[in-house]
PDB file of C-alpha atoms in Angstrom:
ATOM      1  CA  MET A   1      -2.885 -16.409   9.377  1.00  0.00           C
ATOM      2  CA  PHE A   2      -5.008 -13.572   7.975  1.00  0.00           C
ATOM      3  CA  SER A   3      -5.762 -12.148  11.439  1.00  0.00           C
ATOM      4  CA  VAL A   4      -2.549 -10.093  11.254  1.00  0.00           C
ATOM      5  CA  LEU A   5      -4.156  -8.131   8.409  1.00  0.00           C
ATOM      6  CA  ASP A   6      -6.506  -6.528  10.931  1.00  0.00           C
ATOM      7  CA  ASN A   7      -3.455  -4.511  12.028  1.00  0.00           C
ATOM      8  CA  PRO A   8      -1.163  -4.716   8.982  1.00  0.00           C
ATOM      9  CA  ALA A   9       1.254  -1.854   9.601  1.00  0.00           C
ATOM     10  CA  TRP A  10       2.033  -3.072  13.128  1.00  0.00           C
ATOM     11  CA  HIS A  11       2.770  -6.609  11.982  1.00  0.00           C
ATOM     12  CA  ALA A  12       4.788  -5.445   8.974  1.00  0.00           C
ATOM     13  CA  LEU A  13       6.940  -3.230  11.187  1.00  0.00           C
ATOM     14  CA  ASN A  14       7.572  -6.188  13.487  1.00  0.00           C
ATOM     15  CA  SER A  15       8.461  -8.635  10.706  1.00  0.00           C
ATOM     16  CA  LYS A  16       9.538  -8.001   7.104  1.00  0.00           C
ATOM     17  CA  HIS A  17       9.808  -4.232   7.526  1.00  0.00           C
ATOM     18  CA  LYS A  18      11.719  -4.041  10.799  1.00  0.00           C
ATOM     19  CA  GLU A  19      14.438  -2.049   9.056  1.00  0.00           C
ATOM     20  CA  PHE A  20      12.025   0.839   8.474  1.00  0.00           C
ATOM     21  CA  ALA A  21      10.602   0.906  12.030  1.00  0.00           C
ATOM     22  CA  ILE A  22      10.981   3.852  14.410  1.00  0.00           C
ATOM     23  CA  GLY A  23       9.402   3.872  17.871  1.00  0.00           C
ATOM     24  CA  THR A  24       9.049   1.624  20.902  1.00  0.00           C
ATOM     25  CA  ALA A  25       8.190  -1.971  21.706  1.00  0.00           C
ATOM     26  CA  GLN A  26       4.506  -0.957  21.924  1.00  0.00           C
ATOM     27  CA  ALA A  27       4.145   1.373  18.939  1.00  0.00           C
ATOM     28  CA  LYS A  28       6.098   2.007  15.749  1.00  0.00           C
ATOM     29  CA  ARG A  29       6.029   4.157  12.650  1.00  0.00           C
ATOM     30  CA  TYR A  30       7.616   3.833   9.241  1.00  0.00           C
ATOM     31  CA  SER A  31      10.534   6.150   8.510  1.00  0.00           C
ATOM     32  CA  PRO A  32       8.883   9.371   7.294  1.00  0.00           C
ATOM     33  CA  ASP A  33      10.408   9.117   3.810  1.00  0.00           C
ATOM     34  CA  ILE A  34       9.082   5.556   3.320  1.00  0.00           C
ATOM     35  CA  VAL A  35       5.342   5.785   3.956  1.00  0.00           C
ATOM     36  CA  SER A  36       3.060   7.702   6.346  1.00  0.00           C
ATOM     37  CA  PHE A  37       1.774   4.673   8.280  1.00  0.00           C
ATOM     38  CA  ILE A  38       1.944   4.011  12.000  1.00  0.00           C
ATOM     39  CA  GLY A  39       1.190   0.797  13.896  1.00  0.00           C
ATOM     40  CA  PHE A  40       0.713  -0.120  17.522  1.00  0.00           C
ATOM     41  CA  GLU A  41      -0.304  -2.983  19.782  1.00  0.00           C
ATOM     42  CA  THR A  42      -3.018  -1.268  21.840  1.00  0.00           C
ATOM     43  CA  SER A  43      -2.389   2.502  21.883  1.00  0.00           C
ATOM     44  CA  PRO A  44      -0.504   5.019  19.713  1.00  0.00           C
ATOM     45  CA  ASP A  45       0.453   7.156  22.743  1.00  0.00           C
ATOM     46  CA  PRO A  46       4.108   5.951  22.892  1.00  0.00           C
ATOM     47  CA  LEU A  47       4.606   7.263  19.359  1.00  0.00           C
ATOM     48  CA  ASP A  48       3.874  10.898  20.188  1.00  0.00           C
ATOM     49  CA  PRO A  49       7.580  11.839  20.651  1.00  0.00           C
ATOM     50  CA  PHE A  50       8.326  10.333  17.227  1.00  0.00           C
ATOM     51  CA  MET A  51       5.711  12.389  15.365  1.00  0.00           C
ATOM     52  CA  LYS A  52       6.410  15.975  14.286  1.00  0.00           C
ATOM     53  CA  ALA A  53       3.984  18.784  15.059  1.00  0.00           C
ATOM     54  CA  GLY A  54       1.851  19.383  11.984  1.00  0.00           C
ATOM     55  CA  GLU A  55       2.578  15.929  10.563  1.00  0.00           C
ATOM     56  CA  SER A  56      -0.226  13.844   9.030  1.00  0.00           C
ATOM     57  CA  PHE A  57      -0.188  10.036   8.959  1.00  0.00           C
ATOM     58  CA  PHE A  58      -2.452   7.008   8.640  1.00  0.00           C
ATOM     59  CA  ILE A  59      -3.788   4.550  11.206  1.00  0.00           C
ATOM     60  CA  ILE A  60      -4.978   1.379   9.470  1.00  0.00           C
ATOM     61  CA  GLY A  61      -7.644  -0.698  11.196  1.00  0.00           C
ATOM     62  CA  ASP A  62      -9.538   0.258  14.319  1.00  0.00           C
ATOM     63  CA  LEU A  63      -9.266   3.819  15.628  1.00  0.00           C
ATOM     64  CA  PRO A  64      -8.245   3.910  19.309  1.00  0.00           C
ATOM     65  CA  PRO A  65      -8.481   6.911  21.645  1.00  0.00           C
ATOM     66  CA  LEU A  66      -5.957   9.457  20.361  1.00  0.00           C
ATOM     67  CA  PRO A  67      -3.573  11.718  22.285  1.00  0.00           C
ATOM     68  CA  ALA A  68      -5.293  15.019  23.084  1.00  0.00           C
ATOM     69  CA  HIS A  69      -3.360  16.963  20.443  1.00  0.00           C
ATOM     70  CA  TRP A  70      -3.952  14.422  17.655  1.00  0.00           C
ATOM     71  CA  GLU A  71      -7.025  14.794  15.473  1.00  0.00           C
ATOM     72  CA  MET A  72      -8.668  12.467  12.979  1.00  0.00           C
ATOM     73  CA  GLN A  73      -9.148  14.304   9.674  1.00  0.00           C
ATOM     74  CA  HIS A  74     -10.561  11.730   7.276  1.00  0.00           C
ATOM     75  CA  ASN A  75     -11.702   8.121   7.148  1.00  0.00           C
ATOM     76  CA  LEU A  76     -11.086   6.250   3.894  1.00  0.00           C
ATOM     77  CA  VAL A  77     -13.036   2.993   4.042  1.00  0.00           C
ATOM     78  CA  CYS A  78     -11.442   0.258   1.934  1.00  0.00           C
ATOM     79  CA  LEU A  79     -12.048  -3.334   1.040  1.00  0.00           C
ATOM     80  CA  GLN A  80      -9.173  -5.563   2.077  1.00  0.00           C
ATOM     81  CA  MET A  81      -8.891  -8.279  -0.550  1.00  0.00           C
ATOM     82  CA  VAL A  82      -6.691 -11.397  -0.787  1.00  0.00           C
ATOM     83  CA  CYS A  83      -5.840 -13.731  -3.665  1.00  0.00           C
ATOM     84  CA  GLU A  84      -4.851 -17.344  -2.997  1.00  0.00           C
ATOM     85  CA  GLN A  85      -4.943 -18.738  -6.534  1.00  0.00           C
ATOM     86  CA  PRO A  86      -2.680 -18.023  -9.538  1.00  0.00           C
ATOM     87  CA  VAL A  87      -4.086 -15.875 -12.318  1.00  0.00           C
ATOM     88  CA  THR A  88      -4.156 -17.139 -15.910  1.00  0.00           C
ATOM     89  CA  LEU A  89      -1.715 -15.210 -18.070  1.00  0.00           C
ATOM     90  CA  ASP A  90      -3.084 -13.315 -21.055  1.00  0.00           C
ATOM     91  CA  LYS A  91      -1.570 -14.256 -24.404  1.00  0.00           C
ATOM     92  CA  ASP A  92      -1.315 -10.594 -25.411  1.00  0.00           C
ATOM     93  CA  ALA A  93       0.575  -9.511 -22.284  1.00  0.00           C
ATOM     94  CA  PRO A  94       3.033  -6.654 -22.942  1.00  0.00           C
ATOM     95  CA  VAL A  95       6.646  -6.599 -21.801  1.00  0.00           C
ATOM     96  CA  ILE A  96       6.822  -6.085 -18.032  1.00  0.00           C
ATOM     97  CA  GLU A  97      10.078  -4.886 -16.534  1.00  0.00           C
ATOM     98  CA  GLU A  98      11.338  -4.549 -12.979  1.00  0.00           C
ATOM     99  CA  LEU A  99      11.755  -0.890 -12.105  1.00  0.00           C
ATOM    100  CA  SER A 100      14.752   0.728 -10.451  1.00  0.00           C
ATOM    101  CA  ASP A 101      14.484   4.466 -11.209  1.00  0.00           C
ATOM    102  CA  SER A 102      12.903   5.758  -7.996  1.00  0.00           C
ATOM    103  CA  GLN A 103      12.322   9.286  -9.346  1.00  0.00           C
ATOM    104  CA  GLU A 104      10.549   7.970 -12.441  1.00  0.00           C
ATOM    105  CA  MET A 105       8.292   5.817 -10.275  1.00  0.00           C
ATOM    106  CA  TYR A 106       7.519   8.640  -7.851  1.00  0.00           C
ATOM    107  CA  GLU A 107       6.626  11.029 -10.675  1.00  0.00           C
ATOM    108  CA  LEU A 108       4.226   8.546 -12.286  1.00  0.00           C
ATOM    109  CA  VAL A 109       2.328   7.731  -9.084  1.00  0.00           C
ATOM    110  CA  THR A 110       2.178  11.393  -8.063  1.00  0.00           C
ATOM    111  CA  LYS A 111       0.581  12.290 -11.401  1.00  0.00           C
ATOM    112  CA  VAL A 112      -2.144   9.667 -11.048  1.00  0.00           C
ATOM    113  CA  GLN A 113      -2.640   9.037  -7.328  1.00  0.00           C
ATOM    114  CA  PRO A 114      -0.864  11.618  -5.157  1.00  0.00           C
ATOM    115  CA  GLY A 115      -0.576  11.423  -1.395  1.00  0.00           C
ATOM    116  CA  TYR A 116       0.223   7.806  -0.568  1.00  0.00           C
ATOM    117  CA  TYR A 117       3.481   7.152  -2.392  1.00  0.00           C
ATOM    118  CA  LEU A 118       6.587   8.923  -1.082  1.00  0.00           C
ATOM    119  CA  PRO A 119      10.113   9.232  -2.521  1.00  0.00           C
ATOM    120  CA  GLY A 120      11.271   6.231  -0.470  1.00  0.00           C
ATOM    121  CA  THR A 121       8.216   4.000  -0.865  1.00  0.00           C
ATOM    122  CA  HIS A 122       9.957   1.975  -3.581  1.00  0.00           C
ATOM    123  CA  ARG A 123      12.217   0.504  -0.874  1.00  0.00           C
ATOM    124  CA  MET A 124       9.273  -1.424   0.598  1.00  0.00           C
ATOM    125  CA  GLY A 125       9.182  -4.068  -2.138  1.00  0.00           C
ATOM    126  CA  ASN A 126       9.538  -4.848  -5.817  1.00  0.00           C
ATOM    127  CA  TYR A 127       7.959  -2.663  -8.491  1.00  0.00           C
ATOM    128  CA  PHE A 128       7.207  -3.468 -12.109  1.00  0.00           C
ATOM    129  CA  GLY A 129       6.139  -1.357 -15.049  1.00  0.00           C
ATOM    130  CA  ILE A 130       5.091  -1.143 -18.673  1.00  0.00           C
ATOM    131  CA  ARG A 131       6.552   1.317 -21.162  1.00  0.00           C
ATOM    132  CA  GLN A 132       5.394   2.844 -24.409  1.00  0.00           C
ATOM    133  CA  GLU A 133       8.128   4.320 -26.614  1.00  0.00           C
ATOM    134  CA  GLY A 134      10.485   4.269 -23.645  1.00  0.00           C
ATOM    135  CA  LYS A 135       8.093   6.148 -21.351  1.00  0.00           C
ATOM    136  CA  LEU A 136       6.841   4.527 -18.137  1.00  0.00           C
ATOM    137  CA  VAL A 137       3.039   4.578 -18.466  1.00  0.00           C
ATOM    138  CA  ALA A 138       1.889   1.994 -15.907  1.00  0.00           C
ATOM    139  CA  MET A 139       3.276   0.382 -12.771  1.00  0.00           C
ATOM    140  CA  ALA A 140       2.416  -1.678  -9.723  1.00  0.00           C
ATOM    141  CA  GLY A 141       4.378  -2.999  -6.793  1.00  0.00           C
ATOM    142  CA  GLU A 142       4.571  -4.176  -3.204  1.00  0.00           C
ATOM    143  CA  ARG A 143       4.042  -2.042  -0.123  1.00  0.00           C
ATOM    144  CA  MET A 144       3.460  -3.525   3.368  1.00  0.00           C
ATOM    145  CA  ARG A 145       5.161  -6.910   3.710  1.00  0.00           C
ATOM    146  CA  LEU A 146       4.438  -9.361   6.517  1.00  0.00           C
ATOM    147  CA  ASP A 147       5.502 -12.949   7.101  1.00  0.00           C
ATOM    148  CA  GLY A 148       3.861 -14.861   4.246  1.00  0.00           C
ATOM    149  CA  LEU A 149       1.843 -11.871   3.024  1.00  0.00           C
ATOM    150  CA  THR A 150       2.542  -8.949   0.679  1.00  0.00           C
ATOM    151  CA  GLU A 151       0.366  -5.943  -0.086  1.00  0.00           C
ATOM    152  CA  LEU A 152       0.067  -4.912  -3.733  1.00  0.00           C
ATOM    153  CA  SER A 153      -0.054  -1.153  -4.215  1.00  0.00           C
ATOM    154  CA  ALA A 154       0.783   1.811  -6.474  1.00  0.00           C
ATOM    155  CA  ILE A 155      -1.309   0.235  -9.229  1.00  0.00           C
ATOM    156  CA  VAL A 156      -1.470   3.181 -11.629  1.00  0.00           C
ATOM    157  CA  THR A 157      -1.761   3.905 -15.343  1.00  0.00           C
ATOM    158  CA  LEU A 158      -1.470   7.277 -17.041  1.00  0.00           C
ATOM    159  CA  PRO A 159      -5.003   8.381 -18.062  1.00  0.00           C
ATOM    160  CA  GLU A 160      -4.155   8.452 -21.767  1.00  0.00           C
ATOM    161  CA  PHE A 161      -3.138   4.768 -21.600  1.00  0.00           C
ATOM    162  CA  THR A 162      -6.107   3.336 -19.698  1.00  0.00           C
ATOM    163  CA  GLY A 163      -8.248   0.700 -21.379  1.00  0.00           C
ATOM    164  CA  ARG A 164      -5.260  -1.378 -22.470  1.00  0.00           C
ATOM    165  CA  LYS A 165      -5.411  -3.851 -19.558  1.00  0.00           C
ATOM    166  CA  TYR A 166      -2.052  -2.707 -18.201  1.00  0.00           C
ATOM    167  CA  ALA A 167      -3.216  -2.874 -14.571  1.00  0.00           C
ATOM    168  CA  ARG A 168      -4.548  -6.382 -15.169  1.00  0.00           C
ATOM    169  CA  HIS A 169      -1.219  -7.525 -16.639  1.00  0.00           C
ATOM    170  CA  LEU A 170       0.822  -6.022 -13.808  1.00  0.00           C
ATOM    171  CA  ILE A 171      -1.395  -7.447 -11.057  1.00  0.00           C
ATOM    172  CA  THR A 172      -1.296 -10.865 -12.708  1.00  0.00           C
ATOM    173  CA  HIS A 173       2.499 -10.693 -12.747  1.00  0.00           C
ATOM    174  CA  LEU A 174       2.694  -9.723  -9.075  1.00  0.00           C
ATOM    175  CA  VAL A 175       0.117 -12.252  -7.894  1.00  0.00           C
ATOM    176  CA  ASN A 176       1.763 -15.173  -9.661  1.00  0.00           C
ATOM    177  CA  ARG A 177       5.248 -14.074  -8.632  1.00  0.00           C
ATOM    178  CA  ASN A 178       4.293 -13.920  -4.960  1.00  0.00           C
ATOM    179  CA  LEU A 179       2.274 -17.129  -4.920  1.00  0.00           C
ATOM    180  CA  ALA A 180       5.167 -18.985  -6.566  1.00  0.00           C
ATOM    181  CA  ALA A 181       7.306 -17.843  -3.620  1.00  0.00           C
ATOM    182  CA  GLY A 182       4.743 -19.065  -1.094  1.00  0.00           C
ATOM    183  CA  ILE A 183       3.500 -15.539  -0.334  1.00  0.00           C
ATOM    184  CA  ILE A 184      -0.188 -14.564  -0.429  1.00  0.00           C
ATOM    185  CA  PRO A 185      -0.891 -11.160  -2.011  1.00  0.00           C
ATOM    186  CA  PHE A 186      -3.462  -8.769  -0.607  1.00  0.00           C
ATOM    187  CA  LEU A 187      -4.504  -5.215  -1.397  1.00  0.00           C
ATOM    188  CA  HIS A 188      -6.673  -2.344  -0.273  1.00  0.00           C
ATOM    189  CA  VAL A 189      -9.118  -0.533  -2.530  1.00  0.00           C
ATOM    190  CA  SER A 190     -11.606   2.225  -1.752  1.00  0.00           C
ATOM    191  CA  GLN A 191     -15.071   0.729  -1.318  1.00  0.00           C
ATOM    192  CA  SER A 192     -16.373   3.341  -3.766  1.00  0.00           C
ATOM    193  CA  ASN A 193     -13.991   2.284  -6.572  1.00  0.00           C
ATOM    194  CA  GLU A 194     -16.346  -0.176  -8.226  1.00  0.00           C
ATOM    195  CA  ARG A 195     -14.304  -0.458 -11.416  1.00  0.00           C
ATOM    196  CA  ALA A 196     -11.145  -1.523  -9.580  1.00  0.00           C
ATOM    197  CA  ILE A 197     -13.063  -3.886  -7.310  1.00  0.00           C
ATOM    198  CA  GLY A 198     -14.582  -5.569 -10.355  1.00  0.00           C
ATOM    199  CA  LEU A 199     -11.120  -6.069 -11.871  1.00  0.00           C
ATOM    200  CA  TYR A 200      -9.703  -7.536  -8.671  1.00  0.00           C
ATOM    201  CA  GLU A 201     -12.644  -9.897  -8.284  1.00  0.00           C
ATOM    202  CA  HIS A 202     -12.249 -10.997 -11.896  1.00  0.00           C
ATOM    203  CA  LEU A 203      -8.602 -11.838 -11.181  1.00  0.00           C
ATOM    204  CA  GLY A 204      -9.554 -13.941  -8.160  1.00  0.00           C
ATOM    205  CA  PHE A 205      -9.298 -11.547  -5.227  1.00  0.00           C
ATOM    206  CA  VAL A 206     -11.826 -12.097  -2.456  1.00  0.00           C
ATOM    207  CA  THR A 207     -12.909  -9.462   0.049  1.00  0.00           C
ATOM    208  CA  ARG A 208     -11.744 -10.354   3.530  1.00  0.00           C
ATOM    209  CA  ARG A 209     -13.164  -7.348   5.372  1.00  0.00           C
ATOM    210  CA  LYS A 210     -13.742  -3.624   5.284  1.00  0.00           C
ATOM    211  CA  ILE A 211     -10.891  -1.678   6.851  1.00  0.00           C
ATOM    212  CA  SER A 212     -10.347   2.037   7.428  1.00  0.00           C
ATOM    213  CA  PHE A 213      -7.353   4.206   6.660  1.00  0.00           C
ATOM    214  CA  TYR A 214      -7.714   7.019   9.187  1.00  0.00           C
ATOM    215  CA  LEU A 215      -5.824  10.190   8.298  1.00  0.00           C
ATOM    216  CA  VAL A 216      -4.621  11.689  11.578  1.00  0.00           C
ATOM    217  CA  LYS A 217      -2.725  14.915  12.224  1.00  0.00           C
ATOM    218  CA  LYS A 218      -0.641  16.002  15.174  1.00  0.00           C
ATOM    219  CA  ARG A 219      -1.623  19.605  15.822  1.00  0.00           C
ATOM    220  CA  THR A 220       1.085  22.244  16.012  1.00  0.00           C
ATOM    221  CA  ALA A 221      -0.474  23.869  19.107  1.00  0.00           C
ATOM    222  CA  GLN A 222      -0.800  21.546  22.083  1.00  0.00           C
TER     223      GLN A 222
END
């Protein structure tokens, strides 16, 4: 079952996220307003007509030979972690609400972790947040969705509200919600983010493998 996570964007675009897929039978991309991920069976070449000159996007997994006018700009090595057991709820958990204001969500993530979350990313799954005095200060949600698997992402807290276990509460909520529905949650975290890795391990996540997010750009001059 977990083998599909070696090529998560491809399998998401061929299952739960078909509605966001643009491309061919051999290679697909997410709509550009949703997320900058592409996926393919063996080669990304068929996607070239669907990528704009100057556009940057991510290949997740193994890096194949690229079209001559594509260039790899950065390699973010992540741990891919899965959680198969419910997490014990904390007695002091704050109120967690389902979010619907897409602009509010986009502004929060952009302040804390810019670059991965786009104005339409909220359409990929369900997002939940915590407020203080009416202000959204922490959130987390679902990104790539495959048959029986959901990626947790956009796990952010405003710097002035860190240390209050908000990320822990939100992840617990998402893990238990998905497992109750028969869906196994997984996530990706930079291998250098020791603090986050420690939290995920404490909550029951187990590292499945290392996986790269390759930032690729289609050059304007071919």
